[in-house]
Amino acid sequence: MALTEQEYKPRLIDKKIERYMGLFGAVSIEGPKWCGKTWTALNHANSVVYILDPENGYANRESARLNPAAILSGEKPRLVDEWQEVPGIWDAVRFASDRTKEKGSYILTGSVTPKEGSFVHSGAGRIGRVRMRTMSLYESGDSTGEISLLELFNGKEIKPGASKLTQEKLIGFAIRGGWPENINISKEDAGILPEQYNMALAETDITHAENVKRKPALALHLLAAVARTNATPARLNTIVADVQARFGEVSRQTVAEYLSALMRLYVVEEIPQWFPELRNKLRLRKTPKRMVADPSIAVSALKADPNSLARDPRTLGGIFENMCLRDLLIYAEVSGAKLSHYHDANDLEIDAIIELGTQWAGIEVKMGAHNIDEGAAALKRLGKKLVSKGVPPPAFMCVVTGGGPLYTRDDGIHVVPIDCLKP
């Protein structure tokens, strides 16, 4: 019988985990701390071992270091929580899965990507990897889910409607974030958990990730620097200049190492550039989009509050895009789709490209209704340009907004408020 916690709120990733457990000997659930990995894993497990249980001097961790295979004994599926503390566990799980050929025997959860070379085998074919993020608006119950991305790929028409989202609510969602423990917290206290998250990250986690001493003040400022260029293809030099303006001569390598540690902690994420297969090559930029894992991290790092966000539409717009990309990444992950962005040498930029099999869709994020025409114009330019180069036309194009009407424009481009979306 699964170890599901009584107050567990089902996550979209549950179905993918179930599917992978039928395909692989083990499933690895990876994502930032506090995003709900352990509770979700318990929903699929019949026994568990916590590697970071402090009882008896971290006996589980020490036992695993001496004999990783020993901690795998228990009713299956067996959950090994925070396995990365003893990287040898990965190889032990891979070997056990290879030897028994049983499916769904083990579940691993990890909030840090282990250093390269810390385990021998990639786990390919034996361990299925699933990326978990903080809760989307649909998972937290703040999206009606009346518009399905998968159904849009299948050509379903949109029934006109309207969002109930206000700017005040939107700012509240950004400050609260998608942390499961924060969903029902009062708006007055909603910013405390993200603040504590950032402090723990800077003071402990970023050092522990690589066992290299990091400066908390520099780590916090770097988070703010990423937040200031949130969801944009900002070059590393831009981030370096921001850090140097505060701390003086900090080397490019040092900033890159801190960023690398934040990415290994799943706190900073890069969205790759889309390179469609073309008969005629396009001149495309290669800079990935960089974003933090949850909009609340950016809000806290920037020391923003409801009043300052309401007065600063540019900052709020970046945080809103961060929220939309988080949700779209979640919806793409559970739908078997891939999300990237487009940016060519002529500065034509599209916020999100979703690929599902051989189909693709273009999505622009515009918080205010007054920017919908701008987003639609960019989407039409992209479609015309790519089709002329031999790329199949998009399955659909869409402008995601921060509220207002839900409809399809005369040019066929959908306008969908973020609180109407689901996978």
Coordinates of C-alpha atoms in Angstrom, one line a residue:
M1 CA 0.0 0.0 0.0
A2 CA 1.4 3.4 -1.0
L3 CA 2.7 5.7 1.7
T4 CA 0.6 8.7 0.5
E5 CA 0.4 11.4 3.1
Q6 CA -3.1 12.3 4.2
E7 CA -3.0 15.8 3.0
Y8 CA -1.3 15.0 -0.3
K9 CA -2.6 17.1 -3.2
P10 CA -2.2 15.2 -6.5
R11 CA 0.4 16.6 -8.9
L12 CA 0.4 16.5 -12.7
I13 CA 3.7 14.6 -12.7
D14 CA 2.0 11.6 -10.9
K15 CA 0.8 10.1 -14.2
K16 CA 4.2 10.4 -15.8
I17 CA 5.8 8.7 -12.8
E18 CA 3.3 5.9 -13.0
R19 CA 4.0 5.5 -16.7
Y20 CA 7.8 5.5 -16.2
M21 CA 7.5 2.9 -13.4
G22 CA 6.0 0.6 -15.9
L23 CA 8.9 1.2 -18.3
F24 CA 12.0 1.4 -16.1
G25 CA 13.4 -0.5 -13.1
A26 CA 13.6 2.8 -11.3
V27 CA 12.4 6.4 -11.6
S28 CA 14.5 9.4 -10.5
I29 CA 12.4 12.5 -9.5
E30 CA 14.6 15.6 -9.7
G31 CA 13.8 19.2 -8.8
P32 CA 14.4 22.1 -6.3
K33 CA 14.0 21.6 -2.6
W34 CA 10.5 22.1 -1.1
C35 CA 8.8 21.6 -4.5
G36 CA 7.1 18.4 -3.2
K37 CA 9.3 15.6 -4.5
T38 CA 9.2 13.5 -1.4
W39 CA 5.4 13.6 -0.9
T40 CA 4.9 12.8 -4.5
A41 CA 7.3 9.9 -4.4
L42 CA 5.6 8.5 -1.2
N43 CA 2.4 8.5 -3.2
H44 CA 4.0 5.8 -5.4
A45 CA 6.2 3.9 -2.8
N46 CA 5.5 1.1 -0.4
S47 CA 8.7 1.6 1.7
V48 CA 11.1 4.5 2.2
V49 CA 14.6 5.2 3.5
Y50 CA 15.6 8.8 4.2
I51 CA 19.3 9.3 3.6
L52 CA 19.4 12.5 5.6
D53 CA 17.5 11.2 8.6
P54 CA 19.7 12.5 11.5
E55 CA 18.8 9.5 13.8
N56 CA 21.8 7.7 15.2
G57 CA 24.3 10.0 13.7
Y58 CA 22.9 9.8 10.2
A59 CA 23.0 6.0 10.3
N60 CA 21.2 5.6 7.0
R61 CA 23.7 7.8 5.1
E62 CA 26.7 6.0 6.7
S63 CA 25.2 2.6 6.0
A64 CA 24.7 3.6 2.4
R65 CA 28.3 4.8 2.1
L66 CA 29.5 1.4 3.3
N67 CA 27.2 -0.7 1.3
P68 CA 24.8 1.2 -1.1
A69 CA 22.9 -2.0 -2.1
A70 CA 22.0 -2.8 1.6
I71 CA 19.6 0.2 1.9
L72 CA 17.6 -1.1 -1.1
S73 CA 16.1 -3.9 0.9
G74 CA 12.5 -3.2 1.7
E75 CA 9.0 -3.6 0.1
K76 CA 8.9 -2.3 -3.4
P77 CA 8.6 0.2 -4.8
R78 CA 11.3 1.4 -2.5
L79 CA 11.9 5.2 -2.1
V80 CA 15.4 6.4 -1.5
D81 CA 15.1 10.1 -0.5
E82 CA 18.0 12.5 -1.3
W83 CA 20.0 9.8 -2.8
Q84 CA 22.6 12.2 -4.2
E85 CA 24.2 12.4 -0.7
V86 CA 25.7 9.0 -1.5
P87 CA 26.1 8.9 -5.3
G88 CA 27.0 5.2 -5.2
I89 CA 23.3 4.5 -4.6
W90 CA 22.6 5.4 -8.3
D91 CA 24.9 2.6 -9.5
A92 CA 23.5 0.2 -6.9
V93 CA 19.9 0.9 -8.2
R94 CA 21.0 0.6 -11.8
F95 CA 22.7 -2.7 -11.1
A96 CA 19.7 -4.1 -9.2
S97 CA 17.4 -3.0 -11.9
D98 CA 19.6 -4.6 -14.6
R99 CA 19.9 -7.9 -12.7
T100 CA 16.2 -8.4 -11.8
K101 CA 14.6 -6.9 -14.9
E102 CA 11.7 -5.9 -12.6
K103 CA 9.9 -2.6 -13.4
G104 CA 9.1 0.1 -10.9
S105 CA 11.2 -1.3 -8.1
Y106 CA 12.8 1.9 -6.9
I107 CA 12.1 5.6 -6.7
L108 CA 14.9 8.1 -6.2
T109 CA 14.5 11.8 -5.2
G110 CA 17.2 14.4 -5.4
S111 CA 17.5 18.1 -5.1
V112 CA 21.1 18.4 -6.3
T113 CA 22.6 17.1 -9.5
P114 CA 25.7 15.1 -8.4
K115 CA 29.1 16.1 -9.8
E116 CA 30.0 14.5 -13.1
G117 CA 31.9 11.3 -12.5
S118 CA 30.5 10.7 -9.1
F119 CA 28.7 7.6 -10.4
V120 CA 29.8 5.2 -13.1
H121 CA 26.7 4.4 -15.2
S122 CA 24.3 6.9 -16.7
G123 CA 21.3 4.7 -15.9
A124 CA 20.1 4.8 -19.5
G125 CA 17.4 2.2 -20.1
R126 CA 17.2 1.4 -16.3
I127 CA 16.4 4.6 -14.6
G128 CA 13.8 7.0 -16.0
R129 CA 14.4 10.6 -15.1
V130 CA 11.5 13.0 -14.3
R131 CA 11.8 16.8 -13.7
M132 CA 9.6 18.2 -11.0
R133 CA 8.9 21.9 -10.5
T134 CA 6.9 24.0 -8.0
M135 CA 3.1 23.8 -8.5
S136 CA 1.5 25.3 -11.6
L137 CA -1.6 27.5 -11.2
Y138 CA -3.6 24.5 -12.4
E139 CA -2.2 22.2 -9.7
S140 CA -2.8 24.8 -7.0
G141 CA -6.4 25.2 -8.1
D142 CA -5.9 28.8 -9.4
S143 CA -6.5 27.9 -13.1
T144 CA -9.8 26.7 -14.4
G145 CA -8.0 24.5 -16.9
E146 CA -10.7 25.2 -19.5
I147 CA -8.0 25.4 -22.3
S148 CA -5.8 22.3 -22.8
L149 CA -2.5 22.7 -24.7
L150 CA -2.9 19.1 -26.0
E151 CA -6.4 19.9 -27.3
L152 CA -5.0 23.0 -29.1
F153 CA -2.5 20.8 -30.8
N154 CA -5.4 18.7 -31.9
G155 CA -7.2 21.7 -33.4
K156 CA -9.9 22.2 -30.8
E157 CA -11.6 25.5 -31.1
I158 CA -11.7 28.0 -28.2
K159 CA -15.0 28.9 -26.7
P160 CA -15.0 32.6 -25.8
G161 CA -14.8 33.4 -22.2
A162 CA -13.1 35.6 -19.6
S163 CA -10.5 35.3 -16.9
K164 CA -11.2 36.2 -13.2
L165 CA -7.6 37.1 -12.7
T166 CA -6.8 40.6 -11.4
Q167 CA -3.5 42.3 -11.1
E168 CA -3.8 42.0 -7.3
K169 CA -4.3 38.2 -7.5
L170 CA -1.5 37.9 -10.1
I171 CA 0.9 39.7 -7.7
G172 CA -0.3 37.4 -4.9
F173 CA 0.5 34.3 -6.9
A174 CA 3.9 35.6 -7.7
I175 CA 4.8 36.4 -4.1
R176 CA 3.3 33.1 -2.8
G177 CA 4.9 31.0 -5.6
G178 CA 4.1 27.4 -6.3
W179 CA 5.5 25.9 -3.1
P180 CA 3.1 23.2 -1.8
E181 CA 3.5 24.4 1.9
N182 CA 2.7 28.0 0.9
I183 CA -0.5 27.5 -1.2
N184 CA -3.0 28.1 1.7
I185 CA -0.9 30.7 3.6
S186 CA -2.3 34.1 4.2
K187 CA -1.2 36.8 1.7
E188 CA 0.4 38.7 4.7
D189 CA 2.7 35.8 5.4
A190 CA 3.1 34.4 1.8
G191 CA 6.5 36.0 1.3
I192 CA 8.2 34.5 4.3
L193 CA 8.7 31.0 2.9
P194 CA 10.4 32.2 -0.3
E195 CA 12.6 34.6 1.8
Q196 CA 13.7 31.7 4.0
Y197 CA 14.3 29.5 0.9
N198 CA 16.6 32.1 -0.6
M199 CA 18.5 32.5 2.7
A200 CA 18.9 28.7 3.2
L201 CA 20.1 28.5 -0.4
A202 CA 22.7 31.2 0.0
E203 CA 23.9 30.3 3.5
T204 CA 24.0 26.5 3.2
D205 CA 22.8 24.8 0.0
I206 CA 25.0 26.5 -2.5
T207 CA 28.1 25.5 -0.4
H208 CA 26.9 22.0 0.3
A209 CA 26.1 21.3 -3.4
E210 CA 29.8 21.1 -4.4
N211 CA 31.4 21.2 -0.9
V212 CA 33.0 24.5 -1.9
K213 CA 32.6 27.5 0.4
R214 CA 30.4 30.2 -1.3
K215 CA 29.7 33.7 -0.1
P216 CA 26.0 34.1 1.0
A217 CA 25.9 37.8 0.0
L218 CA 27.3 37.1 -3.5
A219 CA 24.9 34.2 -3.9
L220 CA 21.9 36.4 -3.0
H221 CA 23.0 39.2 -5.2
L222 CA 23.5 36.7 -8.1
L223 CA 19.9 35.5 -7.6
A224 CA 18.8 39.2 -7.8
A225 CA 20.9 39.6 -11.0
V226 CA 19.2 36.7 -12.6
A227 CA 15.9 38.0 -11.5
R228 CA 16.6 41.4 -13.1
T229 CA 17.1 39.6 -16.4
N230 CA 14.5 36.9 -15.7
A231 CA 13.2 34.9 -18.6
T232 CA 15.4 36.7 -21.1
P233 CA 18.4 35.5 -23.1
A234 CA 20.8 37.6 -21.1
R235 CA 24.5 36.9 -21.8
L236 CA 26.7 35.9 -18.9
N237 CA 28.6 39.2 -19.3
T238 CA 25.4 41.0 -18.3
I239 CA 25.2 39.0 -15.1
V240 CA 28.9 39.5 -14.4
A241 CA 28.6 43.3 -14.8
D242 CA 25.7 43.4 -12.4
V243 CA 27.7 41.4 -9.8
Q244 CA 30.8 43.6 -10.3
A245 CA 28.8 46.8 -9.8
R246 CA 28.1 45.6 -6.3
F247 CA 31.2 43.6 -5.3
G248 CA 34.0 45.0 -7.5
E249 CA 36.3 42.7 -9.3
V250 CA 34.5 39.3 -9.3
S251 CA 35.8 37.2 -12.1
R252 CA 33.7 35.8 -14.9
Q253 CA 34.7 32.3 -13.9
T254 CA 33.5 32.8 -10.3
V255 CA 30.1 34.1 -11.5
A256 CA 29.9 31.1 -13.8
E257 CA 30.7 28.7 -11.0
Y258 CA 28.0 30.2 -8.8
L259 CA 25.5 30.0 -11.6
S260 CA 26.5 26.4 -12.2
A261 CA 25.9 25.5 -8.6
L262 CA 22.4 27.2 -8.7
M263 CA 21.6 25.2 -11.8
R264 CA 22.7 22.0 -10.1
L265 CA 20.3 22.9 -7.3
Y266 CA 17.5 23.3 -9.9
V267 CA 17.1 26.9 -8.7
V268 CA 18.2 28.5 -12.0
E269 CA 17.0 27.0 -15.3
E270 CA 18.0 27.6 -18.8
I271 CA 15.5 27.3 -21.7
P272 CA 17.4 26.3 -24.9
Q273 CA 17.1 28.0 -28.2
W274 CA 14.9 26.3 -30.8
F275 CA 16.7 25.1 -33.9
P276 CA 14.1 23.9 -36.4
E277 CA 15.3 21.6 -39.1
L278 CA 15.4 23.8 -42.2
R279 CA 16.3 23.3 -45.8
N280 CA 17.7 26.8 -45.8
K281 CA 19.6 27.7 -42.6
L282 CA 18.5 30.6 -40.5
R283 CA 21.0 32.8 -38.6
L284 CA 19.9 32.1 -35.0
R285 CA 21.3 33.3 -31.7
K286 CA 22.5 30.6 -29.3
T287 CA 22.0 32.3 -26.0
P288 CA 19.5 30.3 -23.8
K289 CA 16.9 32.0 -21.7
R290 CA 17.7 32.0 -18.0
M291 CA 15.1 32.0 -15.3
V292 CA 14.7 31.1 -11.7
A293 CA 12.6 28.1 -10.7
D294 CA 9.7 29.9 -9.2
P295 CA 8.6 33.6 -9.5
S296 CA 8.6 33.9 -5.7
I297 CA 12.4 33.4 -5.7
A298 CA 12.7 36.4 -8.0
V299 CA 10.3 38.5 -5.9
S300 CA 12.2 37.8 -2.7
A301 CA 15.6 38.3 -4.3
L302 CA 14.5 41.7 -5.6
K303 CA 13.0 42.6 -2.2
A304 CA 9.8 43.5 -3.9
D305 CA 6.3 43.7 -2.4
P306 CA 2.8 44.2 -3.7
N307 CA 3.0 48.0 -3.8
S308 CA 6.4 48.1 -5.6
L309 CA 5.4 45.5 -8.1
A310 CA 2.2 47.3 -8.9
R311 CA 4.2 50.5 -9.5
D312 CA 6.8 48.8 -11.7
P313 CA 5.1 47.1 -14.7
R314 CA 8.5 46.2 -16.3
T315 CA 9.6 44.1 -13.3
L316 CA 6.1 42.6 -12.8
G317 CA 6.1 41.7 -16.5
G318 CA 9.3 39.8 -16.2
I319 CA 8.0 38.0 -13.1
F320 CA 4.8 37.2 -14.9
E321 CA 6.7 35.7 -17.8
N322 CA 8.7 33.6 -15.3
M323 CA 5.4 32.3 -13.9
C324 CA 4.0 31.5 -17.4
L325 CA 7.2 29.7 -18.4
R326 CA 7.2 27.6 -15.2
D327 CA 3.6 26.6 -15.9
L328 CA 4.3 25.9 -19.6
L329 CA 7.4 23.8 -18.7
I330 CA 5.2 21.7 -16.3
Y331 CA 2.5 21.3 -18.9
A332 CA 5.0 20.3 -21.6
E333 CA 6.8 17.9 -19.2
V334 CA 3.7 15.9 -18.5
S335 CA 2.5 16.0 -22.1
G336 CA 5.6 14.6 -23.6
A337 CA 6.4 17.9 -25.3
K338 CA 9.6 20.0 -25.3
L339 CA 9.8 23.8 -24.6
S340 CA 12.3 26.1 -26.0
H341 CA 12.5 29.7 -27.2
Y342 CA 13.3 31.4 -30.6
H343 CA 15.6 34.3 -31.2
D344 CA 17.2 35.0 -34.5
A345 CA 19.9 37.4 -35.7
N346 CA 17.2 39.9 -36.8
D347 CA 16.0 40.1 -33.1
L348 CA 12.8 38.3 -33.9
E349 CA 12.1 36.7 -30.5
I350 CA 9.3 34.3 -29.4
D351 CA 9.0 33.6 -25.7
A352 CA 8.1 29.9 -26.0
I353 CA 8.1 27.2 -28.7
I354 CA 6.4 23.9 -27.8
E355 CA 7.2 20.8 -29.8
L356 CA 4.9 17.8 -29.7
G357 CA 6.1 15.1 -31.9
T358 CA 6.5 16.6 -35.4
Q359 CA 4.1 19.5 -34.5
W360 CA 5.1 22.9 -33.1
A361 CA 3.4 25.9 -31.6
G362 CA 4.5 29.5 -30.9
I363 CA 3.6 31.3 -27.7
E364 CA 4.1 34.9 -26.7
V365 CA 3.6 36.1 -23.1
K366 CA 2.0 39.5 -22.7
M367 CA 0.8 40.5 -19.3
G368 CA -1.4 43.4 -20.4
A369 CA -4.2 43.4 -23.1
H370 CA -2.6 46.4 -24.7
N371 CA 0.4 44.3 -25.8
I372 CA -1.6 41.5 -27.4
D373 CA -1.3 43.0 -30.9
E374 CA 2.5 43.2 -30.5
G375 CA 2.7 39.6 -29.5
A376 CA 0.5 38.5 -32.3
A377 CA 2.5 40.4 -34.9
A378 CA 5.7 38.7 -33.7
L379 CA 4.0 35.3 -34.0
K380 CA 2.8 36.0 -37.5
R381 CA 6.3 37.1 -38.5
L382 CA 7.8 33.9 -37.2
G383 CA 5.2 31.7 -39.0
K384 CA 5.7 33.5 -42.3
K385 CA 9.4 33.3 -42.0
L386 CA 9.7 29.7 -41.1
V387 CA 7.1 28.5 -43.6
S388 CA 9.0 30.3 -46.4
K389 CA 12.1 28.4 -45.3
G390 CA 10.4 25.0 -45.5
V391 CA 9.2 24.5 -41.9
P392 CA 5.7 23.1 -41.6
P393 CA 3.1 25.6 -40.3
P394 CA 2.4 25.8 -36.6
A395 CA -0.3 23.7 -35.0
F396 CA -1.4 26.9 -33.3
M397 CA -0.2 30.2 -32.1
C398 CA -1.1 31.8 -28.8
V399 CA -0.7 34.9 -26.7
V400 CA -0.8 34.1 -23.0
T401 CA -2.1 37.0 -20.9
G402 CA -2.4 38.0 -17.3
G403 CA -6.2 38.2 -17.4
G404 CA -9.0 39.6 -19.5
P405 CA -10.9 37.9 -22.3
L406 CA -10.4 34.4 -23.7
Y407 CA -10.9 34.2 -27.5
T408 CA -9.5 33.5 -30.9
R409 CA -8.6 36.5 -33.0
D410 CA -9.6 37.0 -36.6
D411 CA -6.1 36.0 -37.7
G412 CA -6.4 32.6 -35.9
I413 CA -4.1 33.5 -33.0
H414 CA -5.6 32.4 -29.6
V415 CA -5.6 34.8 -26.6
V416 CA -5.5 32.7 -23.4
P417 CA -5.2 34.1 -19.8
I418 CA -2.7 32.1 -17.8
D419 CA -5.4 31.1 -15.3
C420 CA -7.3 29.2 -18.0
L421 CA -4.5 26.8 -19.0
K422 CA -3.8 23.2 -18.3
P423 CA -1.7 20.5 -20.1

